[in-house]
């Protein structure tokens, strides 16, 4: 009998090496590829949306200039005619020509009022006011708000 403890002759336990992050497992590569693809698609659609809505930004700037001209000159007929022409040119960019080009009067007014809520709709005098000798009493702020909302909200069908 050996009085010595046999376990004392054993070497100490070694800790295993830490698992490295590199090289990545195939699942991480797949996840990275999906995230990069999703980000690139998001950037593509955001850039495309920004570019597709450039005509709206230009139209809103032009509408602001028209309002500034109106505030200086107070020529209601000219403001109505120019605003109507601006809305027609925006509509020609956003909709097929056959739907918009020939519309006038009540048809044009209903076309403009279609995407707007009841409180935001154009007054009937909007389409006829520019062609009358004495322009009727029209809330010009409401016309400006309606035109702004229409430019921002209309849906493109091209």
mmCIF file with all atom_site columns, C-alpha atoms in Angstrom:
data_model
loop_
_atom_site.group_PDB
_atom_site.id
_atom_site.type_symbol
_atom_site.label_atom_id
_atom_site.label_alt_id
_atom_site.label_comp_id
_atom_site.label_asym_id
_atom_site.label_entity_id
_atom_site.label_seq_id
_atom_site.pdbx_PDB_ins_code
_atom_site.Cartn_x
_atom_site.Cartn_y
_atom_site.Cartn_z
_atom_site.occupancy
_atom_site.B_iso_or_equiv
_atom_site.pdbx_formal_charge
_atom_site.auth_seq_id
_atom_site.auth_comp_id
_atom_site.auth_asym_id
_atom_site.auth_atom_id
_atom_site.pdbx_PDB_model_num
ATOM 1   C CA . UNK A 1 1   ? 0.000   0.000  0.000   1.00 0.00 ? 1   UNK A CA 1
ATOM 2   C CA . UNK A 1 2   ? 1.278   3.289  -1.007  1.00 0.00 ? 2   UNK A CA 1
ATOM 3   C CA . UNK A 1 3   ? 0.345   6.010  1.456   1.00 0.00 ? 3   UNK A CA 1
ATOM 4   C CA . UNK A 1 4   ? 0.618   8.644  -1.269  1.00 0.00 ? 4   UNK A CA 1
ATOM 5   C CA . UNK A 1 5   ? -2.528  10.082 -2.908  1.00 0.00 ? 5   UNK A CA 1
ATOM 6   C CA . UNK A 1 6   ? -2.601  8.955  -6.575  1.00 0.00 ? 6   UNK A CA 1
ATOM 7   C CA . UNK A 1 7   ? -4.616  12.041 -7.582  1.00 0.00 ? 7   UNK A CA 1
ATOM 8   C CA . UNK A 1 8   ? -1.786  14.341 -6.548  1.00 0.00 ? 8   UNK A CA 1
ATOM 9   C CA . UNK A 1 9   ? 0.278   13.094 -9.527  1.00 0.00 ? 9   UNK A CA 1
ATOM 10  C CA . UNK A 1 10  ? -2.281  14.335 -12.051 1.00 0.00 ? 10  UNK A CA 1
ATOM 11  C CA . UNK A 1 11  ? -1.585  17.479 -14.082 1.00 0.00 ? 11  UNK A CA 1
ATOM 12  C CA . UNK A 1 12  ? -3.914  20.453 -13.463 1.00 0.00 ? 12  UNK A CA 1
ATOM 13  C CA . UNK A 1 13  ? -6.899  20.867 -15.762 1.00 0.00 ? 13  UNK A CA 1
ATOM 14  C CA . UNK A 1 14  ? -6.415  23.223 -18.728 1.00 0.00 ? 14  UNK A CA 1
ATOM 15  C CA . UNK A 1 15  ? -9.064  25.697 -19.780 1.00 0.00 ? 15  UNK A CA 1
ATOM 16  C CA . UNK A 1 16  ? -10.205 25.303 -23.397 1.00 0.00 ? 16  UNK A CA 1
ATOM 17  C CA . UNK A 1 17  ? -9.349  28.155 -25.773 1.00 0.00 ? 17  UNK A CA 1
ATOM 18  C CA . UNK A 1 18  ? -12.049 30.809 -26.232 1.00 0.00 ? 18  UNK A CA 1
ATOM 19  C CA . UNK A 1 19  ? -14.150 30.435 -29.328 1.00 0.00 ? 19  UNK A CA 1
ATOM 20  C CA . UNK A 1 20  ? -13.063 33.013 -31.908 1.00 0.00 ? 20  UNK A CA 1
ATOM 21  C CA . UNK A 1 21  ? -15.424 35.264 -33.840 1.00 0.00 ? 21  UNK A CA 1
ATOM 22  C CA . UNK A 1 22  ? -13.354 34.811 -36.947 1.00 0.00 ? 22  UNK A CA 1
ATOM 23  C CA . UNK A 1 23  ? -13.937 33.116 -39.299 1.00 0.00 ? 23  UNK A CA 1
ATOM 24  C CA . UNK A 1 24  ? -17.657 33.648 -39.161 1.00 0.00 ? 24  UNK A CA 1
ATOM 25  C CA . UNK A 1 25  ? -20.031 30.745 -39.385 1.00 0.00 ? 25  UNK A CA 1
ATOM 26  C CA . UNK A 1 26  ? -22.067 30.432 -42.615 1.00 0.00 ? 26  UNK A CA 1
ATOM 27  C CA . UNK A 1 27  ? -25.239 31.570 -40.856 1.00 0.00 ? 27  UNK A CA 1
ATOM 28  C CA . UNK A 1 28  ? -23.628 34.899 -39.937 1.00 0.00 ? 28  UNK A CA 1
ATOM 29  C CA . UNK A 1 29  ? -22.499 35.411 -43.543 1.00 0.00 ? 29  UNK A CA 1
ATOM 30  C CA . UNK A 1 30  ? -26.053 34.753 -44.710 1.00 0.00 ? 30  UNK A CA 1
ATOM 31  C CA . UNK A 1 31  ? -27.465 37.197 -42.152 1.00 0.00 ? 31  UNK A CA 1
ATOM 32  C CA . UNK A 1 32  ? -24.909 39.824 -43.183 1.00 0.00 ? 32  UNK A CA 1
ATOM 33  C CA . UNK A 1 33  ? -25.819 39.357 -46.858 1.00 0.00 ? 33  UNK A CA 1
ATOM 34  C CA . UNK A 1 34  ? -29.548 39.704 -46.092 1.00 0.00 ? 34  UNK A CA 1
ATOM 35  C CA . UNK A 1 35  ? -28.983 42.874 -44.027 1.00 0.00 ? 35  UNK A CA 1
ATOM 36  C CA . UNK A 1 36  ? -26.789 44.435 -46.748 1.00 0.00 ? 36  UNK A CA 1
ATOM 37  C CA . UNK A 1 37  ? -29.338 43.537 -49.421 1.00 0.00 ? 37  UNK A CA 1
ATOM 38  C CA . UNK A 1 38  ? -32.156 45.023 -47.328 1.00 0.00 ? 38  UNK A CA 1
ATOM 39  C CA . UNK A 1 39  ? -30.218 48.230 -46.671 1.00 0.00 ? 39  UNK A CA 1
ATOM 40  C CA . UNK A 1 40  ? -29.311 48.652 -50.321 1.00 0.00 ? 40  UNK A CA 1
ATOM 41  C CA . UNK A 1 41  ? -32.969 48.099 -51.341 1.00 0.00 ? 41  UNK A CA 1
ATOM 42  C CA . UNK A 1 42  ? -34.084 50.659 -48.750 1.00 0.00 ? 42  UNK A CA 1
ATOM 43  C CA . UNK A 1 43  ? -31.587 53.232 -50.021 1.00 0.00 ? 43  UNK A CA 1
ATOM 44  C CA . UNK A 1 44  ? -32.636 52.551 -53.626 1.00 0.00 ? 44  UNK A CA 1
ATOM 45  C CA . UNK A 1 45  ? -36.334 53.066 -52.865 1.00 0.00 ? 45  UNK A CA 1
ATOM 46  C CA . UNK A 1 46  ? -35.713 56.194 -50.777 1.00 0.00 ? 46  UNK A CA 1
ATOM 47  C CA . UNK A 1 47  ? -33.578 57.763 -53.516 1.00 0.00 ? 47  UNK A CA 1
ATOM 48  C CA . UNK A 1 48  ? -36.141 56.805 -56.148 1.00 0.00 ? 48  UNK A CA 1
ATOM 49  C CA . UNK A 1 49  ? -38.997 58.248 -54.067 1.00 0.00 ? 49  UNK A CA 1
ATOM 50  C CA . UNK A 1 50  ? -37.061 61.464 -53.503 1.00 0.00 ? 50  UNK A CA 1
ATOM 51  C CA . UNK A 1 51  ? -36.339 61.779 -57.223 1.00 0.00 ? 51  UNK A CA 1
ATOM 52  C CA . UNK A 1 52  ? -39.920 60.907 -58.215 1.00 0.00 ? 52  UNK A CA 1
ATOM 53  C CA . UNK A 1 53  ? -41.298 63.604 -55.915 1.00 0.00 ? 53  UNK A CA 1
ATOM 54  C CA . UNK A 1 54  ? -38.996 66.365 -57.183 1.00 0.00 ? 54  UNK A CA 1
ATOM 55  C CA . UNK A 1 55  ? -41.833 67.816 -59.282 1.00 0.00 ? 55  UNK A CA 1
ATOM 56  C CA . UNK A 1 56  ? -43.924 68.183 -56.110 1.00 0.00 ? 56  UNK A CA 1
ATOM 57  C CA . UNK A 1 57  ? -41.179 70.138 -54.353 1.00 0.00 ? 57  UNK A CA 1
ATOM 58  C CA . UNK A 1 58  ? -40.765 72.426 -57.368 1.00 0.00 ? 58  UNK A CA 1
ATOM 59  C CA . UNK A 1 59  ? -44.532 72.942 -57.599 1.00 0.00 ? 59  UNK A CA 1
ATOM 60  C CA . UNK A 1 60  ? -44.753 73.815 -53.898 1.00 0.00 ? 60  UNK A CA 1
ATOM 61  C CA . UNK A 1 61  ? -41.943 76.354 -54.321 1.00 0.00 ? 61  UNK A CA 1
ATOM 62  C CA . UNK A 1 62  ? -43.708 77.865 -57.306 1.00 0.00 ? 62  UNK A CA 1
ATOM 63  C CA . UNK A 1 63  ? -46.983 77.991 -55.343 1.00 0.00 ? 63  UNK A CA 1
ATOM 64  C CA . UNK A 1 64  ? -45.177 79.867 -52.564 1.00 0.00 ? 64  UNK A CA 1
ATOM 65  C CA . UNK A 1 65  ? -43.870 82.376 -55.127 1.00 0.00 ? 65  UNK A CA 1
ATOM 66  C CA . UNK A 1 66  ? -47.395 82.813 -56.497 1.00 0.00 ? 66  UNK A CA 1
ATOM 67  C CA . UNK A 1 67  ? -48.710 83.507 -53.021 1.00 0.00 ? 67  UNK A CA 1
ATOM 68  C CA . UNK A 1 68  ? -45.940 86.055 -52.389 1.00 0.00 ? 68  UNK A CA 1
ATOM 69  C CA . UNK A 1 69  ? -46.838 87.782 -55.667 1.00 0.00 ? 69  UNK A CA 1
ATOM 70  C CA . UNK A 1 70  ? -50.488 87.833 -54.652 1.00 0.00 ? 70  UNK A CA 1
ATOM 71  C CA . UNK A 1 71  ? -49.694 89.341 -51.253 1.00 0.00 ? 71  UNK A CA 1
ATOM 72  C CA . UNK A 1 72  ? -47.788 92.158 -52.970 1.00 0.00 ? 72  UNK A CA 1
ATOM 73  C CA . UNK A 1 73  ? -50.090 92.822 -55.948 1.00 0.00 ? 73  UNK A CA 1
ATOM 74  C CA . UNK A 1 74  ? -53.476 91.691 -54.564 1.00 0.00 ? 74  UNK A CA 1
ATOM 75  C CA . UNK A 1 75  ? -54.553 90.613 -58.047 1.00 0.00 ? 75  UNK A CA 1
ATOM 76  C CA . UNK A 1 76  ? -57.029 87.823 -57.319 1.00 0.00 ? 76  UNK A CA 1
ATOM 77  C CA . UNK A 1 77  ? -57.753 86.938 -60.947 1.00 0.00 ? 77  UNK A CA 1
ATOM 78  C CA . UNK A 1 78  ? -54.062 86.545 -61.786 1.00 0.00 ? 78  UNK A CA 1
ATOM 79  C CA . UNK A 1 79  ? -53.448 84.427 -58.695 1.00 0.00 ? 79  UNK A CA 1
ATOM 80  C CA . UNK A 1 80  ? -56.361 82.139 -59.496 1.00 0.00 ? 80  UNK A CA 1
ATOM 81  C CA . UNK A 1 81  ? -55.305 81.764 -63.145 1.00 0.00 ? 81  UNK A CA 1
ATOM 82  C CA . UNK A 1 82  ? -51.661 81.077 -62.276 1.00 0.00 ? 82  UNK A CA 1
ATOM 83  C CA . UNK A 1 83  ? -52.570 78.641 -59.500 1.00 0.00 ? 83  UNK A CA 1
ATOM 84  C CA . UNK A 1 84  ? -54.976 76.836 -61.812 1.00 0.00 ? 84  UNK A CA 1
ATOM 85  C CA . UNK A 1 85  ? -52.271 76.627 -64.499 1.00 0.00 ? 85  UNK A CA 1
ATOM 86  C CA . UNK A 1 86  ? -49.771 75.314 -61.952 1.00 0.00 ? 86  UNK A CA 1
ATOM 87  C CA . UNK A 1 87  ? -52.181 72.621 -60.787 1.00 0.00 ? 87  UNK A CA 1
ATOM 88  C CA . UNK A 1 88  ? -52.909 71.668 -64.404 1.00 0.00 ? 88  UNK A CA 1
ATOM 89  C CA . UNK A 1 89  ? -49.178 71.313 -65.165 1.00 0.00 ? 89  UNK A CA 1
ATOM 90  C CA . UNK A 1 90  ? -48.669 69.178 -62.042 1.00 0.00 ? 90  UNK A CA 1
ATOM 91  C CA . UNK A 1 91  ? -51.636 67.016 -63.036 1.00 0.00 ? 91  UNK A CA 1
ATOM 92  C CA . UNK A 1 92  ? -50.213 66.580 -66.540 1.00 0.00 ? 92  UNK A CA 1
ATOM 93  C CA . UNK A 1 93  ? -46.999 65.264 -64.989 1.00 0.00 ? 93  UNK A CA 1
ATOM 94  C CA . UNK A 1 94  ? -48.764 62.877 -62.645 1.00 0.00 ? 94  UNK A CA 1
ATOM 95  C CA . UNK A 1 95  ? -51.687 61.579 -64.700 1.00 0.00 ? 95  UNK A CA 1
ATOM 96  C CA . UNK A 1 96  ? -52.157 60.385 -68.272 1.00 0.00 ? 96  UNK A CA 1
ATOM 97  C CA . UNK A 1 97  ? -52.675 63.292 -70.662 1.00 0.00 ? 97  UNK A CA 1
ATOM 98  C CA . UNK A 1 98  ? -56.027 62.002 -71.919 1.00 0.00 ? 98  UNK A CA 1
ATOM 99  C CA . UNK A 1 99  ? -57.477 62.193 -68.371 1.00 0.00 ? 99  UNK A CA 1
ATOM 100 C CA . UNK A 1 100 ? -56.338 65.729 -67.564 1.00 0.00 ? 100 UNK A CA 1
ATOM 101 C CA . UNK A 1 101 ? -55.639 67.839 -70.635 1.00 0.00 ? 101 UNK A CA 1
ATOM 102 C CA . UNK A 1 102 ? -59.194 68.450 -71.785 1.00 0.00 ? 102 UNK A CA 1
ATOM 103 C CA . UNK A 1 103 ? -60.846 68.681 -68.361 1.00 0.00 ? 103 UNK A CA 1
ATOM 104 C CA . UNK A 1 104 ? -62.215 72.055 -67.319 1.00 0.00 ? 104 UNK A CA 1
ATOM 105 C CA . UNK A 1 105 ? -65.005 73.553 -65.251 1.00 0.00 ? 105 UNK A CA 1
ATOM 106 C CA . UNK A 1 106 ? -66.902 71.186 -62.979 1.00 0.00 ? 106 UNK A CA 1
ATOM 107 C CA . UNK A 1 107 ? -64.989 68.165 -64.265 1.00 0.00 ? 107 UNK A CA 1
ATOM 108 C CA . UNK A 1 108 ? -61.652 69.814 -63.386 1.00 0.00 ? 108 UNK A CA 1
ATOM 109 C CA . UNK A 1 109 ? -62.979 70.918 -59.993 1.00 0.00 ? 109 UNK A CA 1
ATOM 110 C CA . UNK A 1 110 ? -64.160 67.406 -59.103 1.00 0.00 ? 110 UNK A CA 1
ATOM 111 C CA . UNK A 1 111 ? -60.803 66.027 -60.281 1.00 0.00 ? 111 UNK A CA 1
ATOM 112 C CA . UNK A 1 112 ? -58.996 68.432 -57.934 1.00 0.00 ? 112 UNK A CA 1
ATOM 113 C CA . UNK A 1 113 ? -61.362 67.818 -55.018 1.00 0.00 ? 113 UNK A CA 1
ATOM 114 C CA . UNK A 1 114 ? -61.209 64.028 -55.309 1.00 0.00 ? 114 UNK A CA 1
ATOM 115 C CA . UNK A 1 115 ? -58.171 63.409 -53.009 1.00 0.00 ? 115 UNK A CA 1
ATOM 116 C CA . UNK A 1 116 ? -59.068 66.209 -50.579 1.00 0.00 ? 116 UNK A CA 1
ATOM 117 C CA . UNK A 1 117 ? -61.251 66.070 -47.487 1.00 0.00 ? 117 UNK A CA 1
ATOM 118 C CA . UNK A 1 118 ? -64.412 68.183 -47.334 1.00 0.00 ? 118 UNK A CA 1
ATOM 119 C CA . UNK A 1 119 ? -62.750 70.975 -45.356 1.00 0.00 ? 119 UNK A CA 1
ATOM 120 C CA . UNK A 1 120 ? -59.824 71.181 -47.788 1.00 0.00 ? 120 UNK A CA 1
ATOM 121 C CA . UNK A 1 121 ? -61.740 71.193 -51.076 1.00 0.00 ? 121 UNK A CA 1
ATOM 122 C CA . UNK A 1 122 ? -61.565 73.968 -53.639 1.00 0.00 ? 122 UNK A CA 1
ATOM 123 C CA . UNK A 1 123 ? -64.497 76.338 -53.806 1.00 0.00 ? 123 UNK A CA 1
ATOM 124 C CA . UNK A 1 124 ? -66.543 76.260 -57.040 1.00 0.00 ? 124 UNK A CA 1
ATOM 125 C CA . UNK A 1 125 ? -65.464 79.847 -57.751 1.00 0.00 ? 125 UNK A CA 1
ATOM 126 C CA . UNK A 1 126 ? -61.852 78.685 -58.077 1.00 0.00 ? 126 UNK A CA 1
ATOM 127 C CA . UNK A 1 127 ? -62.234 77.464 -61.658 1.00 0.00 ? 127 UNK A CA 1
ATOM 128 C CA . UNK A 1 128 ? -64.447 80.313 -62.849 1.00 0.00 ? 128 UNK A CA 1
ATOM 129 C CA . UNK A 1 129 ? -63.052 83.241 -60.851 1.00 0.00 ? 129 UNK A CA 1
ATOM 130 C CA . UNK A 1 130 ? -60.095 83.884 -63.123 1.00 0.00 ? 130 UNK A CA 1
ATOM 131 C CA . UNK A 1 131 ? -62.359 84.332 -66.160 1.00 0.00 ? 131 UNK A CA 1
ATOM 132 C CA . UNK A 1 132 ? -64.891 86.727 -64.658 1.00 0.00 ? 132 UNK A CA 1
ATOM 133 C CA . UNK A 1 133 ? -64.696 90.482 -65.053 1.00 0.00 ? 133 UNK A CA 1
ATOM 134 C CA . UNK A 1 134 ? -65.218 91.020 -61.329 1.00 0.00 ? 134 UNK A CA 1
ATOM 135 C CA . UNK A 1 135 ? -63.647 88.291 -59.282 1.00 0.00 ? 135 UNK A CA 1
ATOM 136 C CA . UNK A 1 136 ? -66.006 86.871 -56.644 1.00 0.00 ? 136 UNK A CA 1
ATOM 137 C CA . UNK A 1 137 ? -65.173 86.871 -52.955 1.00 0.00 ? 137 UNK A CA 1
ATOM 138 C CA . UNK A 1 138 ? -62.891 83.877 -52.443 1.00 0.00 ? 138 UNK A CA 1
ATOM 139 C CA . UNK A 1 139 ? -60.909 82.881 -49.384 1.00 0.00 ? 139 UNK A CA 1
ATOM 140 C CA . UNK A 1 140 ? -57.433 83.040 -50.898 1.00 0.00 ? 140 UNK A CA 1
ATOM 141 C CA . UNK A 1 141 ? -55.834 81.361 -47.872 1.00 0.00 ? 141 UNK A CA 1
ATOM 142 C CA . UNK A 1 142 ? -58.177 78.418 -48.362 1.00 0.00 ? 142 UNK A CA 1
ATOM 143 C CA . UNK A 1 143 ? -57.270 78.247 -52.062 1.00 0.00 ? 143 UNK A CA 1
ATOM 144 C CA . UNK A 1 144 ? -53.572 78.229 -51.148 1.00 0.00 ? 144 UNK A CA 1
ATOM 145 C CA . UNK A 1 145 ? -54.085 75.530 -48.489 1.00 0.00 ? 145 UNK A CA 1
ATOM 146 C CA . UNK A 1 146 ? -56.156 73.420 -50.899 1.00 0.00 ? 146 UNK A CA 1
ATOM 147 C CA . UNK A 1 147 ? -53.546 73.728 -53.645 1.00 0.00 ? 147 UNK A CA 1
ATOM 148 C CA . UNK A 1 148 ? -50.769 72.812 -51.215 1.00 0.00 ? 148 UNK A CA 1
ATOM 149 C CA . UNK A 1 149 ? -52.671 69.771 -49.949 1.00 0.00 ? 149 UNK A CA 1
ATOM 150 C CA . UNK A 1 150 ? -53.514 68.659 -53.487 1.00 0.00 ? 150 UNK A CA 1
ATOM 151 C CA . UNK A 1 151 ? -49.902 68.892 -54.636 1.00 0.00 ? 151 UNK A CA 1
ATOM 152 C CA . UNK A 1 152 ? -48.762 66.903 -51.616 1.00 0.00 ? 152 UNK A CA 1
ATOM 153 C CA . UNK A 1 153 ? -51.504 64.265 -51.669 1.00 0.00 ? 153 UNK A CA 1
ATOM 154 C CA . UNK A 1 154 ? -52.452 63.448 -55.247 1.00 0.00 ? 154 UNK A CA 1
ATOM 155 C CA . UNK A 1 155 ? -51.619 59.927 -56.329 1.00 0.00 ? 155 UNK A CA 1
ATOM 156 C CA . UNK A 1 156 ? -49.604 59.344 -59.464 1.00 0.00 ? 156 UNK A CA 1
ATOM 157 C CA . UNK A 1 157 ? -51.157 56.950 -61.980 1.00 0.00 ? 157 UNK A CA 1
ATOM 158 C CA . UNK A 1 158 ? -48.513 56.978 -64.699 1.00 0.00 ? 158 UNK A CA 1
#
